Amino acid sequence: MKSVKSIILTLLLVMSASAAHAGGLFRFGPKVGLTVNELHFNSSTFDGSNKTGWTAGIMTEFKVPVIGIGADLSMMYVRRNSDFMAKNSSSNNTSDNRDYIEIPLNLRYNLSLPVINNVIMPYIAAGPSVSFLTSRRSVENAFRNKSVDWALNFGIGVQLVKHIDISARYGLGLTKAVKAISDYEDAGIQGKNRYWTISVAYLF
């Protein structure tokens, strides 16, 4: 937990210092959104279903002048909710509500539209994301949430009047987010996150 706090503090300092001293190339601001998460299991024995969560935090953006290339870095508090159950089972779904500090880094390409760039600018983005679990580890005494989760994000977005950033991204989990506890009968079963995030930020 100390290492997570150190990473968060360092990112906050970098975001603030960059935005303050980069002569307009860096901008930052608050960001909020909704998530739709599903656990994708490595076994057909279990089924996951979509559940809605939420996210909130701060975002900083960097743009390279003229060529349209840039990047954004965010630090978000994320609630990921999941339902899953064993197929052909009469039991109720198992609910797993997980809280993370997520740090996504996206490379962006801004699509320049002559005349209306100051009003609307679409972009495409992709990049890695790392999430640190801040909530409980055990789920129903059968599964365990992993403390670190890596993903690869792909997204599209649009900036309105240079300040309002609206984006939609798909997160492809690269590491296991949930794993069956070793003494459970399905100990080899693992689940990875698959999620959509729709968010809006206001950049100063």
Coordinates of N, CA and C in Angstrom, one line a residue:
M1 N 0.8 -1.2 0.0 CA 0.0 0.0 0.0 C 0.9 1.3 0.0
K2 N 2.0 1.2 0.7 CA 2.9 2.4 0.7 C 3.4 2.7 -0.7
S3 N 3.7 1.6 -1.5 CA 4.2 1.9 -2.9 C 3.1 2.5 -3.7
V4 N 1.9 2.1 -3.5 CA 0.8 2.6 -4.3 C 0.6 4.1 -4.0
K5 N 0.7 4.5 -2.7 CA 0.6 5.9 -2.3 C 1.7 6.7 -2.9
S6 N 2.9 6.1 -2.9 CA 4.0 6.8 -3.5 C 3.8 7.1 -5.0
I7 N 3.3 6.1 -5.7 CA 3.1 6.3 -7.1 C 2.0 7.4 -7.4
I8 N 1.0 7.3 -6.6 CA -0.1 8.3 -6.7 C 0.4 9.7 -6.4
L9 N 1.2 9.9 -5.4 CA 1.7 11.2 -5.0 C 2.6 11.7 -6.1
T10 N 3.5 10.8 -6.6 CA 4.4 11.2 -7.7 C 3.6 11.7 -9.0
L11 N 2.6 10.9 -9.3 CA 1.8 11.3 -10.5 C 1.1 12.6 -10.3
L12 N 0.6 12.9 -9.1 CA -0.1 14.2 -8.8 C 0.9 15.3 -9.0
L13 N 2.1 15.2 -8.5 CA 3.1 16.2 -8.6 C 3.5 16.4 -10.0
V14 N 3.7 15.4 -10.8 CA 4.1 15.5 -12.2 C 3.0 16.2 -13.0
M15 N 1.7 15.8 -12.8 CA 0.6 16.4 -13.5 C 0.5 17.9 -13.2
S16 N 0.6 18.3 -11.9 CA 0.5 19.7 -11.5 C 1.6 20.5 -12.1
A17 N 2.9 20.0 -11.9 CA 4.0 20.8 -12.4 C 4.0 20.9 -13.9
S18 N 3.7 19.9 -14.6 CA 3.7 19.9 -16.1 C 2.6 20.9 -16.6
A19 N 1.4 20.9 -16.0 CA 0.4 21.8 -16.5 C 0.7 23.2 -16.2
A20 N 1.5 23.5 -15.1 CA 1.8 24.8 -14.7 C 2.9 25.4 -15.5
H21 N 3.8 24.6 -16.0 CA 5.0 25.2 -16.6 C 5.3 24.9 -18.1
A22 N 4.3 24.2 -18.7 CA 4.5 23.8 -20.1 C 4.0 24.7 -21.2
G23 N 3.7 26.0 -20.8 CA 3.3 27.0 -21.8 C 2.1 26.6 -22.6
G24 N 1.1 25.9 -22.1 CA -0.1 25.6 -22.8 C -0.1 24.2 -23.5
L25 N 1.1 23.6 -23.6 CA 1.2 22.2 -24.2 C 0.5 21.2 -23.3
F26 N 0.5 21.4 -22.0 CA -0.1 20.5 -21.0 C -1.4 21.2 -20.5
R27 N -2.4 20.4 -20.3 CA -3.6 20.9 -19.6 C -4.1 19.8 -18.7
F28 N -4.9 20.2 -17.7 CA -5.4 19.1 -16.8 C -6.8 19.6 -16.2
G29 N -7.5 18.6 -15.7 CA -8.8 18.9 -15.1 C -9.5 17.7 -14.6
P30 N -10.7 17.9 -14.0 CA -11.4 16.8 -13.4 C -12.1 15.9 -14.5
K31 N -12.3 14.6 -14.2 CA -12.8 13.7 -15.1 C -13.7 12.7 -14.4
V32 N -14.9 12.4 -15.0 CA -15.9 11.5 -14.4 C -16.5 10.6 -15.5
G33 N -17.0 9.5 -15.1 CA -17.6 8.6 -16.1 C -18.3 7.4 -15.6
L34 N -18.8 6.6 -16.5 CA -19.5 5.3 -16.2 C -18.7 4.2 -16.8
T35 N -18.7 3.0 -16.1 CA -18.0 1.8 -16.6 C -19.0 0.7 -16.7
V36 N -18.8 -0.1 -17.7 CA -19.6 -1.4 -17.9 C -18.6 -2.5 -17.9
N37 N -18.6 -3.3 -16.9 CA -17.5 -4.3 -16.7 C -18.1 -5.8 -16.8
E38 N -17.3 -6.6 -17.4 CA -17.6 -8.1 -17.4 C -16.4 -8.9 -17.1
L39 N -16.5 -9.9 -16.3 CA -15.4 -10.8 -16.1 C -15.4 -11.9 -17.1
H40 N -14.3 -12.1 -17.8 CA -14.1 -13.1 -18.9 C -13.3 -14.2 -18.3
F41 N -14.0 -15.4 -18.1 CA -13.3 -16.5 -17.5 C -12.6 -17.4 -18.5
N42 N -11.6 -18.1 -18.0 CA -10.8 -19.0 -18.9 C -11.4 -20.4 -18.9
S43 N -12.6 -20.5 -18.3 CA -13.3 -21.8 -18.3 C -14.8 -21.6 -18.7
S44 N -15.3 -22.5 -19.5 CA -16.7 -22.3 -19.9 C -17.7 -22.7 -18.8
T45 N -17.1 -23.1 -17.6 CA -18.0 -23.5 -16.5 C -18.7 -22.3 -15.9
F46 N -18.0 -21.1 -16.0 CA -18.6 -19.9 -15.4 C -18.9 -18.9 -16.5
D47 N -20.0 -18.1 -16.2 CA -20.5 -17.1 -17.1 C -20.4 -15.8 -16.3
G48 N -20.0 -14.7 -17.0 CA -20.1 -13.4 -16.4 C -21.1 -12.5 -17.2
S49 N -21.6 -11.5 -16.5 CA -22.6 -10.6 -17.1 C -22.2 -9.2 -16.9
N50 N -22.6 -8.3 -17.7 CA -22.3 -6.9 -17.6 C -22.9 -6.2 -16.4
K51 N -22.1 -5.4 -15.7 CA -22.6 -4.6 -14.6 C -22.0 -3.2 -14.7
T52 N -22.8 -2.2 -14.3 CA -22.4 -0.8 -14.4 C -21.7 -0.3 -13.2
G53 N -20.6 0.5 -13.3 CA -19.9 1.1 -12.2 C -19.7 2.5 -12.5
W54 N -18.7 3.1 -11.9 CA -18.5 4.5 -12.1 C -17.0 4.8 -11.8
T55 N -16.5 6.0 -12.3 CA -15.1 6.4 -12.1 C -15.1 7.9 -12.0
A56 N -14.1 8.4 -11.2 CA -13.8 9.8 -11.1 C -12.4 10.1 -10.7
G57 N -11.8 11.2 -11.2 CA -10.4 11.5 -10.9 C -10.0 12.7 -11.7
I58 N -8.7 12.7 -12.0 CA -8.1 13.9 -12.7 C -7.4 13.4 -14.0
M59 N -7.3 14.2 -15.0 CA -6.7 13.9 -16.3 C -5.8 15.0 -16.7
T60 N -4.6 14.7 -17.3 CA -3.8 15.7 -17.9 C -3.5 15.3 -19.3
E61 N -3.4 16.3 -20.2 CA -3.3 16.1 -21.7 C -2.1 16.8 -22.2
F62 N -1.3 16.2 -23.1 CA -0.2 16.8 -23.7 C -0.4 16.7 -25.2
K63 N -0.1 17.8 -25.9 CA -0.3 17.9 -27.4 C 1.0 18.4 -28.0
V64 N 1.4 17.7 -29.1 CA 2.6 18.2 -29.9 C 2.0 19.1 -30.9
P65 N 2.4 20.4 -31.0 CA 1.9 21.3 -32.0 C 2.0 20.8 -33.4
V66 N 1.1 21.2 -34.2 CA 1.0 21.0 -35.7 C 0.7 19.6 -36.1
I67 N 1.5 18.6 -35.6 CA 1.4 17.2 -36.2 C 0.2 16.4 -35.6
G68 N -0.5 16.9 -34.6 CA -1.7 16.2 -34.2 C -1.5 15.1 -33.2
I69 N -0.3 14.8 -32.8 CA 0.0 13.7 -31.9 C 0.0 14.2 -30.5
G70 N -0.5 13.4 -29.5 CA -0.5 13.8 -28.1 C -0.6 12.6 -27.2
A71 N -0.9 12.9 -26.0 CA -1.0 11.8 -25.0 C -1.9 12.3 -23.8
D72 N -2.5 11.4 -23.1 CA -3.2 11.8 -21.9 C -2.9 10.8 -20.8
L73 N -2.8 11.3 -19.6 CA -2.5 10.5 -18.4 C -3.5 10.8 -17.4
S74 N -4.2 9.8 -16.8 CA -5.2 10.0 -15.8 C -4.9 9.2 -14.5
M75 N -5.5 9.7 -13.4 CA -5.5 8.9 -12.2 C -6.9 8.9 -11.7
M76 N -7.5 7.7 -11.7 CA -9.0 7.6 -11.5 C -9.3 6.6 -10.4
Y77 N -10.3 7.0 -9.6 CA -10.9 6.0 -8.7 C -12.0 5.3 -9.4
V78 N -12.0 3.9 -9.5 CA -12.9 3.2 -10.3 C -13.6 2.1 -9.4
R79 N -14.9 2.1 -9.6 CA -15.7 1.0 -9.0 C -16.1 0.1 -10.2
R80 N -15.7 -1.2 -10.1 CA -16.0 -2.2 -11.1 C -16.9 -3.2 -10.4
N81 N -18.1 -3.3 -10.9 CA -19.1 -4.3 -10.4 C -19.2 -5.4 -11.4
S82 N -19.3 -6.7 -10.9 CA -19.4 -7.9 -11.7 C -20.4 -8.9 -11.1
D83 N -21.1 -9.6 -12.0 CA -21.9 -10.7 -11.6 C -21.4 -11.9 -12.3
F84 N -21.3 -13.1 -11.7 CA -20.9 -14.3 -12.4 C -21.5 -15.5 -11.6
M85 N -21.7 -16.6 -12.4 CA -22.3 -17.8 -11.8 C -21.9 -19.0 -12.6
A86 N -21.9 -20.1 -11.9 CA -21.6 -21.4 -12.6 C -22.8 -21.8 -13.5
K87 N -22.5 -22.2 -14.7 CA -23.5 -22.6 -15.7 C -24.2 -23.8 -15.1
N88 N -25.5 -23.9 -15.5 CA -26.3 -25.1 -15.1 C -26.5 -25.1 -13.5
S89 N -26.3 -24.0 -12.9 CA -26.4 -23.9 -11.4 C -27.7 -23.2 -11.1
S90 N -28.4 -23.7 -10.0 CA -29.6 -23.1 -9.6 C -29.4 -22.0 -8.5
S91 N -28.1 -21.8 -8.1 CA -27.8 -20.8 -7.1 C -27.8 -19.4 -7.8
N92 N -27.9 -18.4 -6.9 CA -27.9 -17.0 -7.4 C -26.5 -16.6 -7.9
N93 N -26.5 -15.5 -8.6 CA -25.3 -14.9 -9.1 C -24.4 -14.5 -7.9
T94 N -23.1 -14.6 -8.1 CA -22.1 -14.1 -7.2 C -21.8 -12.6 -7.6
S95 N -21.9 -11.7 -6.7 CA -21.6 -10.3 -7.0 C -20.2 -9.9 -6.4
D96 N -19.4 -9.2 -7.2 CA -18.1 -8.8 -6.9 C -17.9 -7.3 -7.2
N97 N -17.9 -6.5 -6.1 CA -17.7 -5.1 -6.3 C -16.3 -4.7 -5.9
R98 N -15.5 -4.3 -6.9 CA -14.1 -4.0 -6.7 C -13.8 -2.5 -6.9
D99 N -13.0 -2.0 -6.0 CA -12.5 -0.6 -6.1 C -11.1 -0.5 -6.4
Y100 N -10.7 0.3 -7.4 CA -9.3 0.4 -7.9 C -8.9 1.9 -8.0
I101 N -7.6 2.1 -7.9 CA -7.0 3.3 -8.4 C -6.4 2.9 -9.8
E102 N -7.0 3.5 -10.8 CA -6.5 3.2 -12.2 C -5.7 4.3 -12.8
I103 N -4.6 3.9 -13.4 CA -3.7 4.9 -14.1 C -3.6 4.6 -15.6
P104 N -4.4 5.1 -16.4 CA -4.3 4.8 -17.9 C -3.4 5.9 -18.6
L105 N -2.6 5.4 -19.5 CA -1.8 6.3 -20.3 C -2.1 6.0 -21.8
N106 N -2.6 7.0 -22.5 CA -3.0 6.8 -23.9 C -2.3 7.7 -24.8
L107 N -1.8 7.2 -25.9 CA -1.3 7.9 -27.0 C -2.5 8.3 -27.9
R108 N -2.5 9.6 -28.4 CA -3.6 10.1 -29.1 C -3.2 10.7 -30.5
Y109 N -4.1 10.5 -31.4 CA -4.0 11.2 -32.7 C -5.2 12.1 -32.9
N110 N -5.0 13.4 -33.0 CA -6.1 14.3 -33.2 C -6.4 14.5 -34.7
L111 N -7.6 14.3 -35.1 CA -8.0 14.5 -36.5 C -8.3 15.9 -36.8
S112 N -7.4 16.6 -37.4 CA -7.6 18.0 -37.7 C -8.7 18.2 -38.8
L113 N -9.6 19.1 -38.4 CA -10.7 19.5 -39.3 C -10.6 21.0 -39.5
P114 N -10.2 21.4 -40.7 CA -10.0 22.8 -41.0 C -11.3 23.6 -40.6
V115 N -11.1 24.8 -40.2 CA -12.1 25.8 -39.9 C -12.8 25.5 -38.5
I116 N -13.1 24.3 -38.2 CA -13.9 24.0 -37.0 C -13.1 23.4 -35.9
N117 N -11.8 23.4 -36.0 CA -10.9 22.8 -35.0 C -11.2 23.4 -33.6
N118 N -11.5 24.7 -33.6 CA -11.7 25.4 -32.3 C -13.0 25.0 -31.6
V119 N -13.9 24.4 -32.4 CA -15.2 24.0 -31.9 C -15.3 22.5 -31.6
I120 N -14.8 21.7 -32.6 CA -14.8 20.2 -32.4 C -13.6 19.6 -33.0
M121 N -13.0 18.6 -32.2 CA -11.8 17.9 -32.7 C -11.9 16.5 -32.3
P122 N -12.2 15.6 -33.2 CA -12.2 14.1 -32.8 C -10.8 13.6 -32.7
Y123 N -10.7 12.4 -32.0 CA -9.4 11.8 -31.9 C -9.5 10.3 -31.7
I124 N -8.5 9.5 -31.9 CA -8.4 8.1 -31.6 C -7.3 7.9 -30.6
A125 N -7.4 6.9 -29.7 CA -6.4 6.8 -28.7 C -6.2 5.3 -28.3
A126 N -5.0 5.0 -27.8 CA -4.7 3.6 -27.4 C -3.5 3.6 -26.4
G127 N -3.5 2.7 -25.5 CA -2.4 2.7 -24.5 C -2.7 1.7 -23.4
P128 N -1.7 1.6 -22.5 CA -1.8 0.7 -21.4 C -2.4 1.3 -20.2
S129 N -2.9 0.5 -19.3 CA -3.5 0.9 -18.0 C -3.1 0.0 -16.9
V130 N -2.8 0.5 -15.7 CA -2.6 -0.3 -14.5 C -3.5 0.1 -13.4
S131 N -4.1 -0.9 -12.8 CA -5.1 -0.6 -11.7 C -4.6 -1.3 -10.4
F132 N -4.7 -0.6 -9.3 CA -4.3 -1.1 -8.0 C -5.6 -1.3 -7.1
L133 N -5.8 -2.5 -6.7 CA -7.0 -2.8 -5.9 C -7.0 -2.1 -4.5
T134 N -8.0 -1.5 -4.2 CA -8.1 -0.8 -2.8 C -9.2 -1.4 -2.0
S135 N -10.0 -2.4 -2.5 CA -11.1 -3.0 -1.7 C -10.7 -4.4 -1.3
R136 N -11.7 -5.1 -0.9 CA -11.5 -6.5 -0.3 C -10.9 -7.4 -1.3
R137 N -10.2 -8.4 -0.8 CA -9.5 -9.4 -1.6 C -10.4 -10.7 -1.9
S138 N -11.1 -11.1 -0.9 CA -11.8 -12.4 -0.9 C -13.3 -12.2 -1.5
V139 N -13.7 -13.1 -2.3 CA -15.1 -13.1 -2.8 C -15.8 -14.4 -2.5
E140 N -16.8 -14.4 -1.6 CA -17.6 -15.5 -1.3 C -16.7 -16.7 -0.8
N141 N -15.5 -16.5 -0.2 CA -14.6 -17.5 0.2 C -14.3 -18.5 -0.8
A142 N -14.4 -18.1 -2.1 CA -14.1 -19.0 -3.2 C -13.2 -18.4 -4.2
F143 N -13.2 -17.1 -4.4 CA -12.4 -16.4 -5.3 C -11.6 -15.3 -4.6
R144 N -10.5 -14.9 -5.2 CA -9.7 -13.9 -4.7 C -9.4 -12.8 -5.8
N145 N -9.6 -11.6 -5.4 CA -9.3 -10.5 -6.3 C -7.8 -10.2 -6.3
K146 N -7.2 -10.0 -7.4 CA -5.7 -9.7 -7.5 C -5.5 -8.3 -7.2
S147 N -4.3 -8.0 -6.6 CA -4.0 -6.6 -6.2 C -3.6 -5.6 -7.3
V148 N -3.1 -6.2 -8.4 CA -2.7 -5.3 -9.6 C -3.3 -5.9 -10.8
D149 N -3.9 -5.0 -11.7 CA -4.5 -5.5 -12.9 C -4.0 -4.6 -14.1
W150 N -3.5 -5.3 -15.1 CA -3.0 -4.6 -16.3 C -4.0 -4.7 -17.4
A151 N -4.1 -3.7 -18.2 CA -5.1 -3.7 -19.4 C -4.5 -2.9 -20.5
L152 N -5.1 -3.1 -21.7 CA -4.8 -2.4 -22.9 C -6.1 -1.7 -23.4
N153 N -6.0 -0.4 -23.5 CA -7.2 0.4 -23.9 C -7.2 0.9 -25.3
F154 N -8.4 0.9 -25.9 CA -8.6 1.4 -27.3 C -9.8 2.3 -27.2
G155 N -9.7 3.5 -27.8 CA -10.8 4.4 -27.6 C -10.9 5.5 -28.7
I156 N -12.0 6.2 -28.7 CA -12.3 7.3 -29.6 C -12.8 8.4 -28.7
G157 N -12.7 9.6 -29.2 CA -13.2 10.8 -28.4 C -13.3 12.0 -29.2
V158 N -13.8 13.0 -28.5 CA -13.9 14.3 -29.2 C -13.7 15.4 -28.2
Q159 N -13.1 16.5 -28.6 CA -13.0 17.7 -27.7 C -13.9 18.8 -28.3
L160 N -14.7 19.4 -27.4 CA -15.6 20.4 -27.8 C -15.1 21.7 -27.2
V161 N -15.1 22.8 -28.0 CA -14.7 24.1 -27.7 C -13.3 24.1 -26.9
K162 N -12.5 23.2 -27.2 CA -11.1 23.1 -26.7 C -11.0 22.7 -25.2
H163 N -12.1 22.5 -24.5 CA -12.1 22.3 -23.1 C -12.8 21.0 -22.6
I164 N -13.9 20.7 -23.3 CA -14.7 19.5 -22.9 C -14.2 18.3 -23.7
D165 N -13.7 17.3 -23.0 CA -13.2 16.1 -23.6 C -14.2 14.9 -23.3
I166 N -14.8 14.3 -24.3 CA -15.7 13.2 -24.2 C -15.1 12.0 -24.9
S167 N -15.0 10.9 -24.1 CA -14.3 9.7 -24.7 C -15.1 8.4 -24.4
A168 N -14.8 7.4 -25.2 CA -15.3 6.1 -25.0 C -14.2 5.1 -25.3
R169 N -13.9 4.2 -24.3 CA -12.7 3.3 -24.5 C -13.1 1.9 -24.1
Y170 N -12.5 1.0 -24.8 CA -12.6 -0.4 -24.4 C -11.4 -0.9 -23.8
G171 N -11.5 -1.6 -22.6 CA -10.3 -2.1 -21.9 C -10.2 -3.6 -22.0
L172 N -9.1 -4.1 -22.5 CA -8.9 -5.5 -22.6 C -7.9 -6.0 -21.5
G173 N -8.4 -6.7 -20.5 CA -7.6 -7.1 -19.4 C -6.5 -8.1 -19.9
L174 N -5.3 -7.8 -19.4 CA -4.1 -8.6 -19.8 C -3.7 -9.6 -18.7
T175 N -4.1 -9.3 -17.5 CA -3.7 -10.1 -16.4 C -5.0 -10.6 -15.6
K176 N -4.9 -11.6 -14.9 CA -6.1 -12.1 -14.1 C -6.5 -11.1 -13.0
A177 N -7.8 -10.8 -13.0 CA -8.3 -9.9 -12.0 C -8.9 -10.7 -10.8
V178 N -9.4 -11.9 -11.1 CA -10.0 -12.8 -10.2 C -9.5 -14.2 -10.4
K179 N -9.2 -14.9 -9.3 CA -8.7 -16.2 -9.3 C -9.3 -17.1 -8.2
A180 N -9.7 -18.3 -8.6 CA -10.3 -19.2 -7.6 C -9.2 -19.5 -6.5
I181 N -9.7 -19.5 -5.2 CA -8.8 -19.8 -4.1 C -8.3 -21.3 -4.2
S182 N -7.1 -21.6 -3.9 CA -6.4 -22.8 -4.2 C -7.2 -24.1 -3.6
D183 N -7.9 -24.0 -2.5 CA -8.6 -25.1 -2.0 C -10.0 -25.2 -2.5
Y184 N -10.4 -24.4 -3.4 CA -11.7 -24.4 -4.0 C -11.7 -25.5 -5.1
E185 N -12.8 -26.1 -5.4 CA -12.9 -27.2 -6.3 C -12.5 -26.8 -7.8
D186 N -12.7 -25.5 -8.1 CA -12.4 -25.0 -9.4 C -11.2 -24.1 -9.4
A187 N -10.1 -24.6 -8.7 CA -9.0 -23.7 -8.4 C -8.3 -23.2 -9.6
G188 N -8.4 -23.8 -10.8 CA -7.7 -23.3 -12.0 C -8.5 -22.2 -12.7
I189 N -9.6 -21.8 -12.2 CA -10.4 -20.8 -12.9 C -9.9 -19.4 -12.6
Q190 N -9.8 -18.6 -13.7 CA -9.3 -17.2 -13.6 C -10.3 -16.3 -14.4
G191 N -10.4 -15.1 -14.0 CA -11.2 -14.1 -14.7 C -10.5 -12.9 -15.0
K192 N -10.6 -12.4 -16.2 CA -10.0 -11.1 -16.6 C -11.0 -10.1 -16.9
N193 N -10.7 -8.8 -16.6 CA -11.6 -7.7 -16.9 C -11.8 -7.4 -18.4
R194 N -13.0 -7.2 -18.7 CA -13.4 -6.6 -20.0 C -14.3 -5.5 -19.7
Y195 N -14.0 -4.3 -20.2 CA -14.9 -3.2 -19.7 C -14.9 -2.0 -20.8
W196 N -16.0 -1.3 -20.8 CA -16.2 -0.1 -21.5 C -16.2 1.1 -20.5
T197 N -15.6 2.2 -20.8 CA -15.6 3.4 -20.0 C -16.0 4.6 -20.9
I198 N -17.1 5.2 -20.5 CA -17.5 6.5 -21.1 C -17.3 7.6 -20.1
S199 N -16.5 8.6 -20.5 CA -16.1 9.7 -19.5 C -16.2 11.0 -20.2
V200 N -16.2 12.0 -19.3 CA -16.1 13.4 -19.7 C -15.2 14.1 -18.8
A201 N -14.3 15.0 -19.4 CA -13.4 15.8 -18.6 C -13.5 17.2 -19.0
Y202 N -13.1 18.1 -18.0 CA -13.0 19.5 -18.4 C -11.6 19.9 -18.2
L203 N -10.9 20.4 -19.2 CA -9.5 20.7 -19.2 C -9.3 22.2 -19.2
F204 N -8.4 22.6 -18.2 CA -8.1 24.0 -18.0 C -6.9 24.4 -18.8

